[in-house]
PDB file of C-alpha atoms and ligand atoms in Angstrom:
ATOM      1  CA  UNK J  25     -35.465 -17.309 -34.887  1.00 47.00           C
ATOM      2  CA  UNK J  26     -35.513 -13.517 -34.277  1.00 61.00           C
ATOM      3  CA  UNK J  27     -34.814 -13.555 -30.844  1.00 83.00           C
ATOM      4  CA  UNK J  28     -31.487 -15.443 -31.440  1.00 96.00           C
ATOM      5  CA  UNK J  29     -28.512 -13.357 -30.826  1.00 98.00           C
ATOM      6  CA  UNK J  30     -25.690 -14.464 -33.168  1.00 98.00           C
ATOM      7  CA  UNK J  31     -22.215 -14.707 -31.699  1.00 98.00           C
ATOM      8  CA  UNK J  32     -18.633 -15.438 -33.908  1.00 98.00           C
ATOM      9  CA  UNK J  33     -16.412 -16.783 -32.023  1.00 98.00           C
ATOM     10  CA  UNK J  34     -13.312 -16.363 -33.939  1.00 98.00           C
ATOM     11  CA  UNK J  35     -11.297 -19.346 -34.557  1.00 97.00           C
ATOM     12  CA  UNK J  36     -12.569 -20.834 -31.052  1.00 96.00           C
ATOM     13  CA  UNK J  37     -10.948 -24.205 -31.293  1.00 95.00           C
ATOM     14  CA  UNK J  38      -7.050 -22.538 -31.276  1.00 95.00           C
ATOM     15  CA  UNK J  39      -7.827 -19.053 -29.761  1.00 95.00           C
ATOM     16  CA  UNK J  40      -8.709 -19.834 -26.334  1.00 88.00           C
ATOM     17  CA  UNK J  41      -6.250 -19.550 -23.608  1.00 89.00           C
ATOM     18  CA  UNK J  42      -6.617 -18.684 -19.755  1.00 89.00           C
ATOM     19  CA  UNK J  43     -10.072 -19.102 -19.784  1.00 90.00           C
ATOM     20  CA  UNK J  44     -11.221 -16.968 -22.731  1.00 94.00           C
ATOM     21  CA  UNK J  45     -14.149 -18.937 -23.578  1.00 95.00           C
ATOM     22  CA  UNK J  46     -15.877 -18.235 -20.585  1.00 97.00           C
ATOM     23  CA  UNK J  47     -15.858 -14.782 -21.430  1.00 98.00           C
ATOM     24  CA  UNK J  48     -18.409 -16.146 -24.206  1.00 98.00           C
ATOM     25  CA  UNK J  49     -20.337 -18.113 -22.008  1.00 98.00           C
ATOM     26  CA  UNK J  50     -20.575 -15.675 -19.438  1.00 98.00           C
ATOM     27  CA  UNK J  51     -22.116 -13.437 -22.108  1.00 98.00           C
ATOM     28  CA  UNK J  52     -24.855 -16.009 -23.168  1.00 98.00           C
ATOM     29  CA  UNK J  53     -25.890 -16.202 -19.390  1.00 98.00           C
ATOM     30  CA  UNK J  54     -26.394 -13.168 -19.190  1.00 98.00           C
ATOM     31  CA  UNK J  55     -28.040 -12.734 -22.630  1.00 98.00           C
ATOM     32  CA  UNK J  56     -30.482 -15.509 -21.721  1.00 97.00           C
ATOM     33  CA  UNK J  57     -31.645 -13.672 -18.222  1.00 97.00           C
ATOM     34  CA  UNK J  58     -32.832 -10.704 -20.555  1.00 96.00           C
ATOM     35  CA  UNK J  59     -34.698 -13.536 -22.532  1.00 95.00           C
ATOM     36  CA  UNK J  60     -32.411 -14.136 -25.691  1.00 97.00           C
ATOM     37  CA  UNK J  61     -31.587 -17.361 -27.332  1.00 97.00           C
ATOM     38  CA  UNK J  62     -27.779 -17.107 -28.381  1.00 98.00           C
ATOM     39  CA  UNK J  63     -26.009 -19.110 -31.082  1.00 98.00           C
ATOM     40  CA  UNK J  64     -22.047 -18.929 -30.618  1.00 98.00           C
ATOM     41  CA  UNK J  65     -20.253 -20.029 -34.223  1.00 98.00           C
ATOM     42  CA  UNK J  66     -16.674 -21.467 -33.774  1.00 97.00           C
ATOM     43  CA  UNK J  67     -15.316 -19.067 -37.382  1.00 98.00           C
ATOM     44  CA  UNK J  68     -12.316 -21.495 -37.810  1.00 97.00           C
ATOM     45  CA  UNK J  69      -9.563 -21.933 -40.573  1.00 97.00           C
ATOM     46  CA  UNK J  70     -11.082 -21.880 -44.319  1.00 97.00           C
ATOM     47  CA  UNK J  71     -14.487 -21.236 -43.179  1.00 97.00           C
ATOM     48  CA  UNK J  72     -16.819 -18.528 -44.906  1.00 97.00           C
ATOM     49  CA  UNK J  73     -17.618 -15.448 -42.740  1.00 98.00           C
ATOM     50  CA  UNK J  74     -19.710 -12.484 -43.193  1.00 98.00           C
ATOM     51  CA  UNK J  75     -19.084 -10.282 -40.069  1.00 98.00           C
ATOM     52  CA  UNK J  76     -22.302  -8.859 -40.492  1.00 97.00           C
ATOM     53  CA  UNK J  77     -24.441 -11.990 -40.265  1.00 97.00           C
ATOM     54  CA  UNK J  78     -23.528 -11.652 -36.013  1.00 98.00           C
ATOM     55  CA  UNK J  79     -24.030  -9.035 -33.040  1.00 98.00           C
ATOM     56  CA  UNK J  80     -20.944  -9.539 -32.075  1.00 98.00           C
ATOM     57  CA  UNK J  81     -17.594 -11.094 -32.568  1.00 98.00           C
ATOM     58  CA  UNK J  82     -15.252 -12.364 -30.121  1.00 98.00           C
ATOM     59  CA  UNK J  83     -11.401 -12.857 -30.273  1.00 98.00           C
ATOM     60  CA  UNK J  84      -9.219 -15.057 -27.591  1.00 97.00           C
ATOM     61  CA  UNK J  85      -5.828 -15.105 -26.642  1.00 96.00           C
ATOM     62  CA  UNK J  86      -3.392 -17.790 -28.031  1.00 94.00           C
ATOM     63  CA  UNK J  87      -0.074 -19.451 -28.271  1.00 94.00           C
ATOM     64  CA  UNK J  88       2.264 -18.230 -30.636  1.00 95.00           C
ATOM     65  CA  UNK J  89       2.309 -21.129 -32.828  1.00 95.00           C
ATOM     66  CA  UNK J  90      -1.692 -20.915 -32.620  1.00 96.00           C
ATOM     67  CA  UNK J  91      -1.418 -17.237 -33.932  1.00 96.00           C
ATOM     68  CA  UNK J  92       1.289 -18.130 -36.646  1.00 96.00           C
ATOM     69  CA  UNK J  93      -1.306 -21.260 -37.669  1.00 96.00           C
ATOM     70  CA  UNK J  94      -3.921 -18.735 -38.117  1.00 97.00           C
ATOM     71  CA  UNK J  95      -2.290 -15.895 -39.176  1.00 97.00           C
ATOM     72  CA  UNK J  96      -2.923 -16.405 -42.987  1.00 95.00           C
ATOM     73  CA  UNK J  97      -6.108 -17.719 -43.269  1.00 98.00           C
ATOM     74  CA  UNK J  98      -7.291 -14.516 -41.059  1.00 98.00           C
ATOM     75  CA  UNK J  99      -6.101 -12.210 -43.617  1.00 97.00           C
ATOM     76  CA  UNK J 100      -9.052 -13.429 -45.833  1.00 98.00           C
ATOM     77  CA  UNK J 101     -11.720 -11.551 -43.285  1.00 98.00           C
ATOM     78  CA  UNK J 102     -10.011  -8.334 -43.268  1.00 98.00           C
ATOM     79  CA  UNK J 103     -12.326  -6.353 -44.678  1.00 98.00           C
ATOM     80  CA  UNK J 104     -15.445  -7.867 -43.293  1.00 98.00           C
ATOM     81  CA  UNK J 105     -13.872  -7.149 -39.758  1.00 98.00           C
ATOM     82  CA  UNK J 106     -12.847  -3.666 -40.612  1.00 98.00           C
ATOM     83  CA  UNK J 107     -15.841  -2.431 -41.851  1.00 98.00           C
ATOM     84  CA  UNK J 108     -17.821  -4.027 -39.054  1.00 98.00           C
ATOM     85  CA  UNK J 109     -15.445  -2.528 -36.392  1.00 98.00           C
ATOM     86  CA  UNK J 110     -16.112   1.319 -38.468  1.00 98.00           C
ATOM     87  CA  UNK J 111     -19.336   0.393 -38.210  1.00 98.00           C
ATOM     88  CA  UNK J 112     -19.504   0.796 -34.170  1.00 98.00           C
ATOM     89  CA  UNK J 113     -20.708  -2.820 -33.573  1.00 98.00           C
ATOM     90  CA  UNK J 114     -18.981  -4.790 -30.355  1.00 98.00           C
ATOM     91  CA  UNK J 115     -15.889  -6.905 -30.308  1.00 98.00           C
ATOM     92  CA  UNK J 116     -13.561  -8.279 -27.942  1.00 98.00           C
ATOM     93  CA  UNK J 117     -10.174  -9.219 -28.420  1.00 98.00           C
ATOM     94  CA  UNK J 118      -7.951 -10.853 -25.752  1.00 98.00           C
ATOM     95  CA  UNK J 119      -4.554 -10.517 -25.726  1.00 98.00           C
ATOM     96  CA  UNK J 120      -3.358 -12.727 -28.771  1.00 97.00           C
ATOM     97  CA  UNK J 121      -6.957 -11.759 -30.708  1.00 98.00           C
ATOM     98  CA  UNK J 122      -5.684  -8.270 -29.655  1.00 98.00           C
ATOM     99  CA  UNK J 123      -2.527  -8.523 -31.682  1.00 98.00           C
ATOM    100  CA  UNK J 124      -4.246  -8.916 -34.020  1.00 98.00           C
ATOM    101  CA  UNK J 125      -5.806  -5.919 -35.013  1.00 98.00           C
ATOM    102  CA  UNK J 126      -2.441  -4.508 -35.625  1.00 98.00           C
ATOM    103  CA  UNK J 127      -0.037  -4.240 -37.744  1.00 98.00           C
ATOM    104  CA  UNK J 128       1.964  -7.271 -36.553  1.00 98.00           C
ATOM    105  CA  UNK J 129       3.195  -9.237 -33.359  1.00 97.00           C
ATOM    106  CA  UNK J 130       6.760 -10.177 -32.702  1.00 96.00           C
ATOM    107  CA  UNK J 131       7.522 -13.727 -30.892  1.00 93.00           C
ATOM    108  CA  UNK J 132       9.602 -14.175 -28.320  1.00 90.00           C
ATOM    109  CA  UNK J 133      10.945 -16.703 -30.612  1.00 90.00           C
ATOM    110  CA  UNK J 134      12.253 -13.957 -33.359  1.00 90.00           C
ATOM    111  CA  UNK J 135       9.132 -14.336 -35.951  1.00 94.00           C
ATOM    112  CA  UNK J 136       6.922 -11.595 -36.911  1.00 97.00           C
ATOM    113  CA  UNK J 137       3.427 -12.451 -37.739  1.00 97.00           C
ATOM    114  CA  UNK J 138       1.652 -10.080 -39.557  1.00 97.00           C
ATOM    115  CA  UNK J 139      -1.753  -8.647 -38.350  1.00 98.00           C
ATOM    116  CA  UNK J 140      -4.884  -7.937 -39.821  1.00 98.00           C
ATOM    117  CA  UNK J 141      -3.425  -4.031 -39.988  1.00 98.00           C
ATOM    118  CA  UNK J 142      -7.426  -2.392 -39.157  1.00 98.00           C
ATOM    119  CA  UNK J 143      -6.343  -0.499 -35.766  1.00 98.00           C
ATOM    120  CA  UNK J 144      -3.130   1.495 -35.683  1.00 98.00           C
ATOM    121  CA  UNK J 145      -1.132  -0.135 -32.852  1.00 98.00           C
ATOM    122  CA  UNK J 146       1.916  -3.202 -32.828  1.00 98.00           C
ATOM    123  CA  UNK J 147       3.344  -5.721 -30.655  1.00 98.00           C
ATOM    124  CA  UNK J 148       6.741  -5.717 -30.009  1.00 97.00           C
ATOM    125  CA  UNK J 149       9.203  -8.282 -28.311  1.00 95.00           C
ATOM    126  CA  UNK J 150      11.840  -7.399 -25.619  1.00 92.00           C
ATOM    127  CA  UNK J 151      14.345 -10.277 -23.682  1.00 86.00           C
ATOM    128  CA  UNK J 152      13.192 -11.271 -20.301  1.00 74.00           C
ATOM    129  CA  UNK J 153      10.161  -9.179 -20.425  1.00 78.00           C
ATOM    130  CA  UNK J 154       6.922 -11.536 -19.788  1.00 92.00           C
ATOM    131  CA  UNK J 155       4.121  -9.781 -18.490  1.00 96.00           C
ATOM    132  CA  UNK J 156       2.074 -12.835 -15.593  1.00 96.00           C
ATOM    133  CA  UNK J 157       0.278 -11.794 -12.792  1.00 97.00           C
ATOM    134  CA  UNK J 158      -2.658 -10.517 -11.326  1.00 98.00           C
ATOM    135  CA  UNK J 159      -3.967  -6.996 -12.723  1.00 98.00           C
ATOM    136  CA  UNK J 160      -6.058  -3.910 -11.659  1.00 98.00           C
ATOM    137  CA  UNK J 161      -6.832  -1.289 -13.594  1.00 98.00           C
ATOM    138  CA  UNK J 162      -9.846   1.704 -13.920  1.00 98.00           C
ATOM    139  CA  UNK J 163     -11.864   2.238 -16.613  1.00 98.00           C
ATOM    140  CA  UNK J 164     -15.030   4.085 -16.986  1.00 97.00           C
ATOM    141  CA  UNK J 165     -17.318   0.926 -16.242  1.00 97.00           C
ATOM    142  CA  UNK J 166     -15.093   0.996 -12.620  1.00 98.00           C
ATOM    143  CA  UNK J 167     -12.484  -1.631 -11.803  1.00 98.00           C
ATOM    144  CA  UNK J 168     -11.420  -4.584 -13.268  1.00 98.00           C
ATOM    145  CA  UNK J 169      -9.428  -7.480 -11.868  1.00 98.00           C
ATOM    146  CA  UNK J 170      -7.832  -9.825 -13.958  1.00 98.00           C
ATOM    147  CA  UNK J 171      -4.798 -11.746 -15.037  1.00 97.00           C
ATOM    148  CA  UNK J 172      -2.164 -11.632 -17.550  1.00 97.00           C
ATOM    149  CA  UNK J 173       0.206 -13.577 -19.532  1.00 96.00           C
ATOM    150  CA  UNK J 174       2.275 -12.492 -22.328  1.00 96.00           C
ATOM    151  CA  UNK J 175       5.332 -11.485 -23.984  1.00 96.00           C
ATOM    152  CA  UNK J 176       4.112  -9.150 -26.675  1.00 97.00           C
ATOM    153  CA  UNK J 177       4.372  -5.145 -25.977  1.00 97.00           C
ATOM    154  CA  UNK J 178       1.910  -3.392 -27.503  1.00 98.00           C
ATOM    155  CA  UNK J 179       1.998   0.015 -28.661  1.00 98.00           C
ATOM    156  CA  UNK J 180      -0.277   2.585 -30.166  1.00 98.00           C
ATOM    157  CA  UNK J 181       0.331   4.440 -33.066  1.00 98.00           C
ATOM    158  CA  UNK J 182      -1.887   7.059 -33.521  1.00 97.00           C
ATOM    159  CA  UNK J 183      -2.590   8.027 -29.612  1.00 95.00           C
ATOM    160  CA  UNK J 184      -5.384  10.213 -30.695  1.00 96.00           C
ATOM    161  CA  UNK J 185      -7.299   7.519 -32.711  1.00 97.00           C
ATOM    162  CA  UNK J 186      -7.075   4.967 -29.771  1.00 98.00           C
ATOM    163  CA  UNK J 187      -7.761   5.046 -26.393  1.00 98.00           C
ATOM    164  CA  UNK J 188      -6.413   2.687 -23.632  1.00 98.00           C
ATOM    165  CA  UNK J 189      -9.229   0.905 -21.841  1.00 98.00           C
ATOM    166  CA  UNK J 190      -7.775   1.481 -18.602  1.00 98.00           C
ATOM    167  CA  UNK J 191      -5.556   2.805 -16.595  1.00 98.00           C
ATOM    168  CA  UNK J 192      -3.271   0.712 -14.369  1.00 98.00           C
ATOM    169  CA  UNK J 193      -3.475   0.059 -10.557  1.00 98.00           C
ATOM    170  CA  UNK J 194      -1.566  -3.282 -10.617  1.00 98.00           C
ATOM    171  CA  UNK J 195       0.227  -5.296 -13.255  1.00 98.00           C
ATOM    172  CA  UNK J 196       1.409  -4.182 -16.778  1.00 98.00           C
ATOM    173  CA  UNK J 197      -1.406  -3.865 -19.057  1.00 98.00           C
ATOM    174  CA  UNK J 198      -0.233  -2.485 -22.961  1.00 98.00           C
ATOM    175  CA  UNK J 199       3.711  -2.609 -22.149  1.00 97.00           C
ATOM    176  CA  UNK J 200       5.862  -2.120 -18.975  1.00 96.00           C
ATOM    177  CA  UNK J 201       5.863   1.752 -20.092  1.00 95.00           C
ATOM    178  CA  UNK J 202       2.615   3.123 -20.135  1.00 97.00           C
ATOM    179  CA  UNK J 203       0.970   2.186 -17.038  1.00 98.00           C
ATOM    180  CA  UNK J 204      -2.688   1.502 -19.741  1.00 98.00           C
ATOM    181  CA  UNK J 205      -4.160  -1.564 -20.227  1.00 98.00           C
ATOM    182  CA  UNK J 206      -5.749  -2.591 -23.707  1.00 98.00           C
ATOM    183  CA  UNK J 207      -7.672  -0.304 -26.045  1.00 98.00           C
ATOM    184  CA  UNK J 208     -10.926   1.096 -27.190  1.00 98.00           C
ATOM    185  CA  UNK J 209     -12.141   2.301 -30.391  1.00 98.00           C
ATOM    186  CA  UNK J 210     -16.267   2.415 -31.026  1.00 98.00           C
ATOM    187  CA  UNK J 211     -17.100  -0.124 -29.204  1.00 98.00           C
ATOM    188  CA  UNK J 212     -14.145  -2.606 -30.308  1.00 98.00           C
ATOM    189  CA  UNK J 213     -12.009  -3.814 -26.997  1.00 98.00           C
ATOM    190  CA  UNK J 214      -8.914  -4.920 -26.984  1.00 98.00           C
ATOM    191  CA  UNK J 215      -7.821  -6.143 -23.680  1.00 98.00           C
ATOM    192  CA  UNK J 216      -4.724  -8.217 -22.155  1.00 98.00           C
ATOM    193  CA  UNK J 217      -7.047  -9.629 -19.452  1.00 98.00           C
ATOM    194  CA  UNK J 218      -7.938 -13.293 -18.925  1.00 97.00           C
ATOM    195  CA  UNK J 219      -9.203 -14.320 -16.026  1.00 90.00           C
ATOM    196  CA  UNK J 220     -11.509 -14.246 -18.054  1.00 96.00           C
ATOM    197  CA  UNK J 221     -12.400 -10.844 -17.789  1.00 98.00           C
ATOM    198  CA  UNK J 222     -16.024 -10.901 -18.183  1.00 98.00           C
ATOM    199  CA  UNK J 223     -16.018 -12.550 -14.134  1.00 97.00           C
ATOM    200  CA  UNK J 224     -15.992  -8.487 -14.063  1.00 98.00           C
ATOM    201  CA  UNK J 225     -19.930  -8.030 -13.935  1.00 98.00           C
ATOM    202  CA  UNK J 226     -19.191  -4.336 -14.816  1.00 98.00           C
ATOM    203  CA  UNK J 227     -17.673  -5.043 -18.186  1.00 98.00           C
ATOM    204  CA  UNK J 228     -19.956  -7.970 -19.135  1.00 98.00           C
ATOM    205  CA  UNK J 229     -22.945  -6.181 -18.362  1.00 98.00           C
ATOM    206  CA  UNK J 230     -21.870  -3.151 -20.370  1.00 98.00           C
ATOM    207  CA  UNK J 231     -20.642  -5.525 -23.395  1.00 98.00           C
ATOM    208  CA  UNK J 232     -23.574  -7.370 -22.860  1.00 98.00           C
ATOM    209  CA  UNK J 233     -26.086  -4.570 -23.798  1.00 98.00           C
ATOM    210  CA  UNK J 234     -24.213  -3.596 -26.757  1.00 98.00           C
ATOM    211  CA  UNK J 235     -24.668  -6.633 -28.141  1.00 98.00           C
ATOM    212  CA  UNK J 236     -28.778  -6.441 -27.601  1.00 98.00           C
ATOM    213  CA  UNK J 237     -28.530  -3.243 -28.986  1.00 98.00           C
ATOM    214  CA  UNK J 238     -26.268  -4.453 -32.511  1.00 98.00           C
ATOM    215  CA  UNK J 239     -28.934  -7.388 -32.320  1.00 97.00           C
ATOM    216  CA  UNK J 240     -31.788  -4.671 -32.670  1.00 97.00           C
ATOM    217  CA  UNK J 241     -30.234  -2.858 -35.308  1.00 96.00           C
ATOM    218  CA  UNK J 242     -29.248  -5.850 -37.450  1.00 95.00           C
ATOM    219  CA  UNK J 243     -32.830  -7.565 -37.435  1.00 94.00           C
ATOM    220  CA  UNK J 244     -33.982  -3.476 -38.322  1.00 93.00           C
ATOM    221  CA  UNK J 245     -31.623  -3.499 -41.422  1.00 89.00           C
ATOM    222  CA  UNK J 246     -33.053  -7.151 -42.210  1.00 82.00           C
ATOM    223  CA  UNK J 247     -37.158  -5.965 -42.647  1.00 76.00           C
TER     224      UNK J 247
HETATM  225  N1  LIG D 304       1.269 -15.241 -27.627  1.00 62.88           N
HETATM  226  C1  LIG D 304       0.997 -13.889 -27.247  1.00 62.88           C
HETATM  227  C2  LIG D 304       2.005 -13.324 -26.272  1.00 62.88           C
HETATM  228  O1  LIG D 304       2.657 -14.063 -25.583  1.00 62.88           O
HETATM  229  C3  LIG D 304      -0.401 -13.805 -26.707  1.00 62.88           C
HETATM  230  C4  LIG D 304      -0.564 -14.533 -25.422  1.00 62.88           C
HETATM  231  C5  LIG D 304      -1.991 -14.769 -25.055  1.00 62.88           C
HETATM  232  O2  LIG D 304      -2.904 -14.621 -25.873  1.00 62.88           O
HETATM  233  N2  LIG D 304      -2.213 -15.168 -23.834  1.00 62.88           N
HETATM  234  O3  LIG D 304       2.146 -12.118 -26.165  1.00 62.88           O
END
């Protein structure tokens, strides 16, 4: 059906903490008030996945056993997800989906999982240091409150390629350092927000028409 807007969920069954799925359901309410159908497909380990059969992909936060569980099998959609993210089509990624994108995560336990290595930016561990609470922070879509809980810092490595996707009022965000929460590049997020976020009408409404728009394009490139 034409009108159905195609949703990956990525590994929904052991990425979902805080809340995260209701960022996706929040989505496909408001994707059904401006009349579209939505099918959300749980991408979960050894499944087949073309990242450009969707309008959007989605990423939740996990555990770090979760994260070490999927770690490998993730490696396999690399590509896929790469070119799909340089292709300016939407994604979010909360806080352990986040990690991912980088080069790798340290766990508070002393592993280091790797990342999928698309977006230059790491996750480092530091004693004592986990990040819970309530956060504020501006971005250009206005404020969002939210909540956090995690023990990986992240940092950027190329500060020109990435930008944060806001800028603290309250809470930690990135790291205790640099007062910016999550990242944006094209119109991938990366965010340490559950809550989940998307209870922000701002952001949802914002992430919602990107995906309509990716939808248009994709059934464009299909006739
Ligand atoms: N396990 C990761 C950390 O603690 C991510 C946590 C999460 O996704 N909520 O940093």
């Amino acid at each position: 059906m034409s009108d159905t807007i195609k949703i990956a969920y990525l590994y929904e069954d052991l990425m979902n903490t805080y809340g995260d799925s209701g960022d996706v359901k929040i989505l496909c309410f408001l994707l059904k008030e401006k009349g579209y159908d939505t099918q959300v497909d749980n991408i979960s380990l050894d499944m087949k996945f073309n990242a450009f059969d969707y309008d959007f992909l989605f990423f939740g936060g996990g555990q770090d056993f979760e994260q070490s569980v999927i770690a490998g099998d993730l490696r396999r959609h690399r590509e896929t997800i790469k070119d799909y993210i340089e292709d300016d089509k939407p994604m979010l990624c909360i806080c352990g989906g986040y990690q991912f994108l980088g080069k790798y995560y340290e766990t508070s336990g002393g592993k280091t999982i790797q990342g999928l290595d698309i977006l230059p930016l790491h996750t480092i561990f530091k004693a004592d240091s986990r990040m819970i609470g309530d956060t504020e922070y501006k971005t250009e879509w206005g404020t969002v409150k939210a909540f956090e809980n995690h023990s990986g810092r992240t940092y950027f490595d190329d500060k020109k390629k990435l930008k944060p996707f806001g800028v603290m009022v309250q809470g930690y965000g990135n790291n205790p350092d640099d007062k910016q929460e999550g990242m944006r590049y094209k119109n991938t997020i990366g965010s340490y927000s559950h809550g989940p976020i998307l209870k922000n009408e701002n952001v949802a409404k914002a992430i919602a028409d990107k995906i309509i728009t990716s939808h248009k394009e994709r059934l464009a490139q299909k006739n």
